[in-house]
Amino acid sequence: AAKERGRNAIELFSEQINARFHRRQQLEMRLQNALAKNEFFLEYQPQVDLQTGRMLGVEALLRWRNDDLGLVMPDDFISLAEETGLIRPIGEWVLRTACQEYLSWWQPEGAELRLAVNISGQQIKHPDFVPIIDDILHSTGFDPRLLELEITETVAMEDVEGNIGTFRDLKARRLQLAIDDFGTGYSSLSYLRHFPIDRLKIDRKFIRDAAKCSDSASLVEAIMSMARSLHLDIIAEGVETEEQVAYLWKQGCRQIQGFFFGRPMSASDLQKYLQEQTVAELLPAWVS
Ligand code: C2E
Ligand code: MG
Ligand code: MG
Ligand code: MG
């Protein structure tokens, strides 16, 4: 009986592996066709400035809606897109679409909103990347100073030399550069100071814990003082509560992104958000 149970367990295990493999194949097959079938769309999450009480930009976030799979979030398909190389055409679609959509929005007079787009390691290390950026800027007429590329700390540190070269090319075009999910990788100050970047985006894990956990708080404070000494801007992501806003305000962090000020939303909801100027109303009374 033990022998039988053992065999059954092995069979069960291999069935599970098969099922997982099958699911991955299904996902990959559908991902291959997703661009052609126009299944991707973008949501935009507001970034606000506590100092002025205004929206200062948006981050474009990719979504995938498939007839069979329903709505698929990036955490469930970006790594597959990276492994299969599909991230390059998908990433180019994101950049081009975000620039085009942005240009069709109404914006308050002089708002000059920043548009932040996530870039994968596969994109940044490819020799076509900068030419693609040039093509998108030229064909859309987008002002490069308002376009920010977000590269995760892990990707930035994978190839320091190569990335510094690409970052310089991008800065020569006056784009803005942010290091995303900062604090989770292994940057040393000595590397960081060689990157021609504009801002660090503190990972939401530390924001979540900072008000309650002294280790996370020390890390946030170390990042803040590092940013100050390198003359880098700081933005906090994943800010959900007034307590977190208060903490960041106290630390001198003025740029905030998170559910507290707005979830990622469709372009048309963002349009309403911009028109209604809800940001100032959302600011806690003690700010300003
Ligand atoms: P990210 O770039 O760090 O984006 C922030 C993520 O945090 C988004 O998840 C956003 O919805 C979520 N978020 C924002 N505010 C809050 C908050 O207050 N609380 C919580 N719990 N979460 C918050 P999303 O949209 O699921 O994207 C996940 C990740 O997928 C992104 O992390 C980014 O690394 C990647 N991603 C998204 N769009 C793209 C894209 O177009 N290209 C590439 N290469 N990666 C993308
Ligand atoms: Mg990001
Ligand atoms: Mg992030
Ligand atoms: Mg992330």
mmCIF file of C-alpha atoms and ligand atoms in Angstrom:
data_model
loop_
_atom_site.group_PDB
_atom_site.id
_atom_site.type_symbol
_atom_site.label_atom_id
_atom_site.label_comp_id
_atom_site.label_asym_id
_atom_site.label_seq_id
_atom_site.Cartn_x
_atom_site.Cartn_y
_atom_site.Cartn_z
ATOM 1 C CA ALA A 1 0.000 0.000 0.000
ATOM 2 C CA ALA A 2 2.892 2.286 0.835
ATOM 3 C CA LYS A 3 4.408 1.515 -2.537
ATOM 4 C CA GLU A 4 1.128 2.357 -4.218
ATOM 5 C CA ARG A 5 0.763 5.576 -2.278
ATOM 6 C CA GLY A 6 4.301 6.490 -3.231
ATOM 7 C CA ARG A 7 3.649 5.902 -6.877
ATOM 8 C CA ASN A 8 0.412 7.848 -6.717
ATOM 9 C CA ALA A 9 2.182 10.765 -5.107
ATOM 10 C CA ILE A 10 4.735 10.771 -7.884
ATOM 11 C CA GLU A 11 2.013 10.552 -10.489
ATOM 12 C CA LEU A 12 0.141 13.375 -8.848
ATOM 13 C CA PHE A 13 3.299 15.441 -8.722
ATOM 14 C CA SER A 14 4.051 14.923 -12.390
ATOM 15 C CA GLU A 15 0.443 15.721 -13.251
ATOM 16 C CA GLN A 16 0.832 19.002 -11.434
ATOM 17 C CA ILE A 17 4.023 19.727 -13.334
ATOM 18 C CA ASN A 18 2.250 18.881 -16.575
ATOM 19 C CA ALA A 19 -0.657 21.115 -15.682
ATOM 20 C CA ARG A 20 1.662 23.979 -14.895
ATOM 21 C CA PHE A 21 3.632 23.435 -18.072
ATOM 22 C CA HIS A 22 0.406 23.289 -20.046
ATOM 23 C CA ARG A 23 -0.856 26.496 -18.472
ATOM 24 C CA ARG A 24 2.384 28.242 -19.297
ATOM 25 C CA GLN A 25 2.166 27.061 -22.908
ATOM 26 C CA GLN A 26 -1.397 28.317 -23.129
ATOM 27 C CA LEU A 27 -0.369 31.657 -21.675
ATOM 28 C CA GLU A 28 2.607 31.919 -24.007
ATOM 29 C CA MET A 29 0.504 31.072 -27.057
ATOM 30 C CA ARG A 30 -2.015 33.767 -26.181
ATOM 31 C CA LEU A 31 0.693 36.281 -25.333
ATOM 32 C CA GLN A 32 2.203 35.726 -28.820
ATOM 33 C CA ASN A 33 -1.054 36.916 -30.370
ATOM 34 C CA ALA A 34 -1.990 39.593 -27.868
ATOM 35 C CA LEU A 35 -0.429 42.533 -29.703
ATOM 36 C CA ALA A 36 -1.973 41.608 -33.054
ATOM 37 C CA LYS A 37 -5.350 41.104 -31.375
ATOM 38 C CA ASN A 38 -5.098 44.467 -29.680
ATOM 39 C CA GLU A 39 -5.570 42.959 -26.204
ATOM 40 C CA PHE A 40 -3.274 45.320 -24.299
ATOM 41 C CA PHE A 41 -4.295 48.606 -22.761
ATOM 42 C CA LEU A 42 -2.794 51.084 -20.356
ATOM 43 C CA GLU A 43 -3.859 52.449 -17.026
ATOM 44 C CA TYR A 44 -2.390 55.575 -15.529
ATOM 45 C CA GLN A 45 -1.661 56.243 -11.874
ATOM 46 C CA PRO A 46 -1.318 59.809 -10.600
ATOM 47 C CA GLN A 47 1.866 61.076 -8.991
ATOM 48 C CA VAL A 48 1.342 64.092 -6.770
ATOM 49 C CA ASP A 49 3.443 66.815 -5.239
ATOM 50 C CA LEU A 50 2.613 67.433 -1.571
ATOM 51 C CA GLN A 51 4.263 70.833 -1.705
ATOM 52 C CA THR A 52 2.022 72.262 -4.415
ATOM 53 C CA GLY A 53 -0.982 69.993 -3.938
ATOM 54 C CA ARG A 54 -0.917 69.289 -7.671
ATOM 55 C CA MET A 55 -0.599 66.266 -9.822
ATOM 56 C CA LEU A 56 2.881 66.177 -11.291
ATOM 57 C CA GLY A 57 2.689 63.147 -13.508
ATOM 58 C CA VAL A 58 1.406 59.683 -14.192
ATOM 59 C CA GLU A 59 2.902 56.224 -14.443
ATOM 60 C CA ALA A 60 1.642 54.117 -17.350
ATOM 61 C CA LEU A 61 0.880 50.536 -16.284
ATOM 62 C CA LEU A 62 0.253 47.718 -18.715
ATOM 63 C CA ARG A 63 -2.893 45.554 -18.641
ATOM 64 C CA TRP A 64 -3.847 42.546 -20.767
ATOM 65 C CA ARG A 65 -7.424 41.498 -21.431
ATOM 66 C CA ASN A 66 -7.897 38.147 -23.152
ATOM 67 C CA ASP A 67 -11.213 36.473 -24.003
ATOM 68 C CA ASP A 68 -10.271 33.204 -22.297
ATOM 69 C CA LEU A 69 -8.054 34.483 -19.502
ATOM 70 C CA GLY A 70 -9.911 37.625 -18.540
ATOM 71 C CA LEU A 71 -7.871 40.523 -17.140
ATOM 72 C CA VAL A 72 -4.220 39.573 -16.607
ATOM 73 C CA MET A 73 -1.983 41.787 -14.478
ATOM 74 C CA PRO A 74 1.681 42.474 -15.304
ATOM 75 C CA ASP A 75 3.050 40.387 -12.436
ATOM 76 C CA ASP A 76 1.449 37.377 -14.167
ATOM 77 C CA PHE A 77 2.852 37.918 -17.657
ATOM 78 C CA ILE A 78 5.811 40.343 -17.731
ATOM 79 C CA SER A 79 8.368 37.699 -16.745
ATOM 80 C CA LEU A 80 7.000 35.346 -19.419
ATOM 81 C CA ALA A 81 7.186 38.200 -21.919
ATOM 82 C CA GLU A 82 10.805 38.716 -20.887
ATOM 83 C CA GLU A 83 11.742 35.024 -21.178
ATOM 84 C CA THR A 84 10.184 34.781 -24.647
ATOM 85 C CA GLY A 85 11.574 38.056 -25.956
ATOM 86 C CA LEU A 86 8.042 39.339 -26.505
ATOM 87 C CA ILE A 87 8.714 42.186 -24.082
ATOM 88 C CA ARG A 88 10.534 44.151 -26.791
ATOM 89 C CA PRO A 89 7.598 44.615 -29.177
ATOM 90 C CA ILE A 90 5.212 44.882 -26.216
ATOM 91 C CA GLY A 91 7.421 47.494 -24.539
ATOM 92 C CA GLU A 92 7.620 49.486 -27.745
ATOM 93 C CA TRP A 93 3.831 49.384 -28.003
ATOM 94 C CA VAL A 94 3.581 50.675 -24.408
ATOM 95 C CA LEU A 95 5.926 53.590 -25.077
ATOM 96 C CA ARG A 96 4.275 54.607 -28.325
ATOM 97 C CA THR A 97 0.725 54.234 -27.007
ATOM 98 C CA ALA A 98 1.437 56.107 -23.776
ATOM 99 C CA CYS A 99 2.964 59.022 -25.727
ATOM 100 C CA GLN A 100 0.068 59.110 -28.189
ATOM 101 C CA GLU A 101 -2.645 58.889 -25.516
ATOM 102 C CA TYR A 102 -0.985 61.509 -23.332
ATOM 103 C CA LEU A 103 -0.980 63.992 -26.203
ATOM 104 C CA SER A 104 -4.733 63.658 -26.579
ATOM 105 C CA TRP A 105 -5.497 64.564 -22.943
ATOM 106 C CA TRP A 106 -6.732 67.833 -21.669
ATOM 107 C CA GLN A 107 -4.314 69.218 -19.059
ATOM 108 C CA PRO A 108 -4.635 72.207 -16.759
ATOM 109 C CA GLU A 109 -2.801 75.286 -18.097
ATOM 110 C CA GLY A 110 0.946 74.849 -17.617
ATOM 111 C CA ALA A 111 0.621 71.457 -15.916
ATOM 112 C CA GLU A 112 3.370 69.796 -18.007
ATOM 113 C CA LEU A 113 2.610 66.399 -16.544
ATOM 114 C CA ARG A 114 5.410 63.879 -16.562
ATOM 115 C CA LEU A 115 4.757 60.536 -18.222
ATOM 116 C CA ALA A 116 6.601 57.622 -16.597
ATOM 117 C CA VAL A 117 6.959 54.320 -18.485
ATOM 118 C CA ASN A 118 8.465 51.069 -17.198
ATOM 119 C CA ILE A 119 11.331 49.650 -19.244
ATOM 120 C CA SER A 120 12.466 46.052 -19.014
ATOM 121 C CA GLY A 121 16.099 44.911 -19.019
ATOM 122 C CA GLN A 122 15.597 43.224 -22.397
ATOM 123 C CA GLN A 123 14.669 46.584 -23.892
ATOM 124 C CA ILE A 124 17.373 48.746 -22.389
ATOM 125 C CA LYS A 125 20.209 46.401 -23.309
ATOM 126 C CA HIS A 126 19.156 46.066 -26.949
ATOM 127 C CA PRO A 127 21.060 48.260 -29.458
ATOM 128 C CA ASP A 128 17.750 49.274 -31.064
ATOM 129 C CA PHE A 129 16.439 50.845 -27.867
ATOM 130 C CA VAL A 130 17.643 54.420 -28.310
ATOM 131 C CA PRO A 131 16.713 54.481 -32.042
ATOM 132 C CA ILE A 132 13.210 53.279 -31.082
ATOM 133 C CA ILE A 133 12.940 56.099 -28.535
ATOM 134 C CA ASP A 134 14.033 58.579 -31.217
ATOM 135 C CA ASP A 135 11.460 57.225 -33.617
ATOM 136 C CA ILE A 136 8.651 57.479 -31.048
ATOM 137 C CA LEU A 137 9.628 61.028 -30.057
ATOM 138 C CA HIS A 138 9.786 62.127 -33.691
ATOM 139 C CA SER A 139 6.649 60.435 -34.889
ATOM 140 C CA THR A 140 4.503 61.575 -31.938
ATOM 141 C CA GLY A 141 6.122 64.967 -31.398
ATOM 142 C CA PHE A 142 6.379 64.170 -27.678
ATOM 143 C CA ASP A 143 8.477 66.557 -25.567
ATOM 144 C CA PRO A 144 11.343 64.331 -24.306
ATOM 145 C CA ARG A 145 11.673 66.367 -21.106
ATOM 146 C CA LEU A 146 8.247 65.101 -20.033
ATOM 147 C CA LEU A 147 9.038 61.444 -20.660
ATOM 148 C CA GLU A 148 10.514 59.476 -17.783
ATOM 149 C CA LEU A 149 11.849 55.960 -18.151
ATOM 150 C CA GLU A 150 11.730 53.719 -15.063
ATOM 151 C CA ILE A 151 14.408 51.061 -14.809
ATOM 152 C CA THR A 152 14.437 48.790 -11.771
ATOM 153 C CA GLU A 153 17.436 48.909 -9.494
ATOM 154 C CA THR A 154 18.162 45.236 -10.223
ATOM 155 C CA VAL A 155 18.277 45.823 -13.991
ATOM 156 C CA ALA A 156 20.331 49.007 -13.551
ATOM 157 C CA MET A 157 22.946 47.104 -11.528
ATOM 158 C CA GLU A 158 23.111 44.085 -13.871
ATOM 159 C CA ASP A 159 25.247 45.936 -16.382
ATOM 160 C CA VAL A 160 26.509 49.145 -14.840
ATOM 161 C CA GLU A 161 28.887 50.082 -17.683
ATOM 162 C CA GLY A 162 26.406 49.367 -20.472
ATOM 163 C CA ASN A 163 23.584 51.156 -18.695
ATOM 164 C CA ILE A 164 25.655 54.251 -17.976
ATOM 165 C CA GLY A 165 26.297 54.528 -21.728
ATOM 166 C CA THR A 166 22.622 54.137 -22.616
ATOM 167 C CA PHE A 167 21.540 56.500 -19.820
ATOM 168 C CA ARG A 168 23.922 59.134 -21.179
ATOM 169 C CA ASP A 169 22.434 58.754 -24.660
ATOM 170 C CA LEU A 170 18.962 59.194 -23.181
ATOM 171 C CA LYS A 171 19.987 62.215 -21.090
ATOM 172 C CA ALA A 172 21.499 63.779 -24.234
ATOM 173 C CA ARG A 173 17.915 63.646 -25.555
ATOM 174 C CA ARG A 174 16.713 65.274 -22.327
ATOM 175 C CA LEU A 175 14.592 62.376 -21.103
ATOM 176 C CA GLN A 176 14.171 61.796 -17.375
ATOM 177 C CA LEU A 177 15.405 58.616 -15.730
ATOM 178 C CA ALA A 178 14.184 56.987 -12.544
ATOM 179 C CA ILE A 179 15.430 53.943 -10.677
ATOM 180 C CA ASP A 180 12.347 51.894 -9.778
ATOM 181 C CA ASP A 181 11.845 49.616 -6.763
ATOM 182 C CA PHE A 182 14.816 51.269 -5.125
ATOM 183 C CA GLY A 183 16.072 49.642 -1.921
ATOM 184 C CA THR A 184 15.450 46.063 -3.046
ATOM 185 C CA GLY A 185 18.653 45.683 -5.057
ATOM 186 C CA TYR A 186 22.247 46.019 -4.086
ATOM 187 C CA SER A 187 23.309 49.444 -5.252
ATOM 188 C CA SER A 188 26.308 50.888 -3.657
ATOM 189 C CA LEU A 189 26.698 54.605 -3.416
ATOM 190 C CA SER A 190 29.844 54.382 -5.529
ATOM 191 C CA TYR A 191 27.921 52.957 -8.517
ATOM 192 C CA LEU A 192 24.880 55.113 -8.073
ATOM 193 C CA ARG A 193 26.797 58.349 -8.333
ATOM 194 C CA HIS A 194 27.937 57.424 -11.848
ATOM 195 C CA PHE A 195 24.403 56.989 -13.181
ATOM 196 C CA PRO A 196 23.091 60.152 -14.839
ATOM 197 C CA ILE A 197 19.633 59.704 -13.289
ATOM 198 C CA ASP A 198 16.985 62.125 -12.036
ATOM 199 C CA ARG A 199 15.190 60.273 -9.315
ATOM 200 C CA LEU A 200 14.884 57.259 -7.066
ATOM 201 C CA LYS A 201 11.572 55.559 -6.533
ATOM 202 C CA ILE A 202 11.474 54.043 -3.072
ATOM 203 C CA ASP A 203 10.027 50.537 -3.255
ATOM 204 C CA ARG A 204 6.567 50.177 -1.806
ATOM 205 C CA LYS A 205 7.656 47.433 0.569
ATOM 206 C CA PHE A 206 9.581 49.999 2.638
ATOM 207 C CA ILE A 207 6.765 52.523 2.493
ATOM 208 C CA ARG A 208 4.365 49.863 3.728
ATOM 209 C CA ASP A 209 6.552 49.036 6.709
ATOM 210 C CA ALA A 210 8.241 52.341 7.517
ATOM 211 C CA ALA A 211 5.623 53.685 9.899
ATOM 212 C CA LYS A 212 5.712 50.419 11.892
ATOM 213 C CA CYS A 213 9.103 48.841 11.471
ATOM 214 C CA SER A 214 12.244 50.654 12.486
ATOM 215 C CA ASP A 215 14.462 48.736 10.021
ATOM 216 C CA SER A 216 12.347 49.864 7.069
ATOM 217 C CA ALA A 217 12.225 53.379 8.480
ATOM 218 C CA SER A 218 16.017 53.496 8.777
ATOM 219 C CA LEU A 219 16.289 52.322 5.203
ATOM 220 C CA VAL A 220 13.889 54.989 3.954
ATOM 221 C CA GLU A 221 15.827 57.609 5.895
ATOM 222 C CA ALA A 222 19.154 56.348 4.525
ATOM 223 C CA ILE A 223 17.756 56.501 0.969
ATOM 224 C CA MET A 224 16.514 60.048 1.604
ATOM 225 C CA SER A 225 19.895 61.266 2.793
ATOM 226 C CA MET A 226 21.715 59.435 0.007
ATOM 227 C CA ALA A 227 19.384 61.078 -2.539
ATOM 228 C CA ARG A 228 20.024 64.481 -0.995
ATOM 229 C CA SER A 229 23.781 64.090 -1.146
ATOM 230 C CA LEU A 230 23.606 62.947 -4.785
ATOM 231 C CA HIS A 231 21.091 65.722 -5.656
ATOM 232 C CA LEU A 232 18.508 63.203 -6.767
ATOM 233 C CA ASP A 233 14.753 63.574 -6.565
ATOM 234 C CA ILE A 234 12.800 61.072 -4.520
ATOM 235 C CA ILE A 235 9.366 59.633 -5.123
ATOM 236 C CA ALA A 236 7.601 57.169 -2.849
ATOM 237 C CA GLU A 237 5.435 54.451 -4.385
ATOM 238 C CA GLY A 238 2.673 52.373 -2.831
ATOM 239 C CA VAL A 239 1.503 55.093 -0.443
ATOM 240 C CA GLU A 240 -1.867 53.972 0.895
ATOM 241 C CA THR A 241 -2.538 55.743 4.187
ATOM 242 C CA GLU A 242 -2.487 59.208 5.701
ATOM 243 C CA GLU A 243 -0.042 57.889 8.287
ATOM 244 C CA GLN A 244 2.396 57.058 5.486
ATOM 245 C CA VAL A 245 1.890 60.485 3.894
ATOM 246 C CA ALA A 246 2.622 62.113 7.255
ATOM 247 C CA TYR A 247 5.750 60.048 7.734
ATOM 248 C CA LEU A 248 7.069 60.865 4.231
ATOM 249 C CA TRP A 249 6.267 64.557 4.661
ATOM 250 C CA LYS A 250 8.251 64.560 7.880
ATOM 251 C CA GLN A 251 11.175 62.910 6.085
ATOM 252 C CA GLY A 252 11.115 65.579 3.389
ATOM 253 C CA CYS A 253 9.709 63.363 0.636
ATOM 254 C CA ARG A 254 7.349 65.484 -1.465
ATOM 255 C CA GLN A 255 6.529 63.273 -4.441
ATOM 256 C CA ILE A 256 3.984 60.570 -3.797
ATOM 257 C CA GLN A 257 2.365 57.794 -5.805
ATOM 258 C CA GLY A 258 -0.103 55.320 -4.356
ATOM 259 C CA PHE A 259 -3.689 54.325 -3.733
ATOM 260 C CA PHE A 260 -4.048 57.178 -1.219
ATOM 261 C CA PHE A 261 -4.091 59.674 -4.106
ATOM 262 C CA GLY A 262 -5.419 57.402 -6.812
ATOM 263 C CA ARG A 263 -5.352 53.886 -8.187
ATOM 264 C CA PRO A 264 -4.201 53.135 -11.693
ATOM 265 C CA MET A 265 -7.141 54.232 -13.889
ATOM 266 C CA SER A 266 -8.283 54.319 -17.497
ATOM 267 C CA ALA A 267 -7.308 57.282 -19.630
ATOM 268 C CA SER A 268 -10.888 58.587 -19.471
ATOM 269 C CA ASP A 269 -11.033 58.354 -15.661
ATOM 270 C CA LEU A 270 -7.709 60.136 -15.511
ATOM 271 C CA GLN A 271 -9.247 62.845 -17.630
ATOM 272 C CA LYS A 272 -12.000 63.306 -15.026
ATOM 273 C CA TYR A 273 -9.437 63.234 -12.230
ATOM 274 C CA LEU A 274 -7.485 66.019 -13.934
ATOM 275 C CA GLN A 275 -10.557 68.134 -14.546
ATOM 276 C CA GLU A 276 -11.895 67.786 -11.045
ATOM 277 C CA GLN A 277 -8.551 68.705 -9.449
ATOM 278 C CA THR A 278 -9.219 66.236 -6.684
ATOM 279 C CA VAL A 279 -5.620 66.184 -5.498
ATOM 280 C CA ALA A 280 -5.825 69.305 -3.345
ATOM 281 C CA GLU A 281 -8.963 67.932 -1.686
ATOM 282 C CA LEU A 282 -7.197 64.701 -0.857
ATOM 283 C CA LEU A 283 -4.275 66.414 0.833
ATOM 284 C CA PRO A 284 -4.350 66.010 4.591
ATOM 285 C CA ALA A 285 -5.176 69.303 6.319
ATOM 286 C CA TRP A 286 -1.788 69.498 8.046
ATOM 287 C CA VAL A 287 0.073 69.672 4.714
ATOM 288 C CA SER A 288 0.948 73.270 3.609
HETATM 289 P P1 C2E B 1 6.029 49.121 -10.590
HETATM 290 O O1 C2E B 1 6.606 49.760 -11.783
HETATM 291 O O2 C2E B 1 6.773 49.227 -9.323
HETATM 292 O O3 C2E B 1 4.563 49.737 -10.492
HETATM 293 C C1 C2E B 1 3.886 49.976 -9.307
HETATM 294 C C2 C2E B 1 2.932 48.855 -8.987
HETATM 295 O O4 C2E B 1 2.413 49.076 -7.689
HETATM 296 C C3 C2E B 1 1.718 48.775 -9.915
HETATM 297 O O5 C2E B 1 1.322 47.417 -10.009
HETATM 298 C C4 C2E B 1 0.689 49.573 -9.134
HETATM 299 O O6 C2E B 1 -0.652 49.241 -9.460
HETATM 300 C C5 C2E B 1 1.009 49.159 -7.732
HETATM 301 N N1 C2E B 1 0.595 50.167 -6.747
HETATM 302 C C6 C2E B 1 0.561 51.502 -6.902
HETATM 303 N N2 C2E B 1 0.164 52.123 -5.770
HETATM 304 C C7 C2E B 1 -0.057 51.141 -4.876
HETATM 305 C C8 C2E B 1 -0.495 51.149 -3.492
HETATM 306 O O7 C2E B 1 -0.750 52.183 -2.880
HETATM 307 N N3 C2E B 1 -0.574 49.932 -2.889
HETATM 308 C C9 C2E B 1 -0.285 48.756 -3.545
HETATM 309 N N4 C2E B 1 -0.408 47.616 -2.861
HETATM 310 N N5 C2E B 1 0.119 48.726 -4.831
HETATM 311 C C10 C2E B 1 0.232 49.897 -5.486
HETATM 312 P P2 C2E B 1 0.988 46.724 -11.404
HETATM 313 O O8 C2E B 1 0.298 47.690 -12.313
HETATM 314 O O9 C2E B 1 0.346 45.419 -11.110
HETATM 315 O O10 C2E B 1 2.429 46.473 -12.013
HETATM 316 C C11 C2E B 1 3.344 45.621 -11.382
HETATM 317 C C12 C2E B 1 4.707 45.712 -11.991
HETATM 318 O O11 C2E B 1 4.679 45.245 -13.354
HETATM 319 C C13 C2E B 1 5.237 47.136 -12.095
HETATM 320 O O12 C2E B 1 5.777 47.537 -10.857
HETATM 321 C C14 C2E B 1 6.287 46.982 -13.176
HETATM 322 O O13 C2E B 1 7.472 46.452 -12.648
HETATM 323 C C15 C2E B 1 5.645 45.952 -14.079
HETATM 324 N N6 C2E B 1 5.033 46.656 -15.231
HETATM 325 C C16 C2E B 1 3.833 47.275 -15.331
HETATM 326 N N7 C2E B 1 3.654 47.810 -16.558
HETATM 327 C C17 C2E B 1 4.781 47.525 -17.257
HETATM 328 C C18 C2E B 1 5.241 47.823 -18.586
HETATM 329 O O14 C2E B 1 4.581 48.502 -19.396
HETATM 330 N N8 C2E B 1 6.474 47.341 -18.937
HETATM 331 C C19 C2E B 1 7.253 46.633 -18.080
HETATM 332 N N9 C2E B 1 8.452 46.194 -18.491
HETATM 333 N N10 C2E B 1 6.877 46.354 -16.817
HETATM 334 C C20 C2E B 1 5.662 46.795 -16.415
HETATM 335 MG MG MG B 2 7.381 51.535 -12.174
HETATM 336 MG MG MG B 3 8.112 50.272 -8.443
HETATM 337 MG MG MG B 4 7.536 46.711 -8.776
#
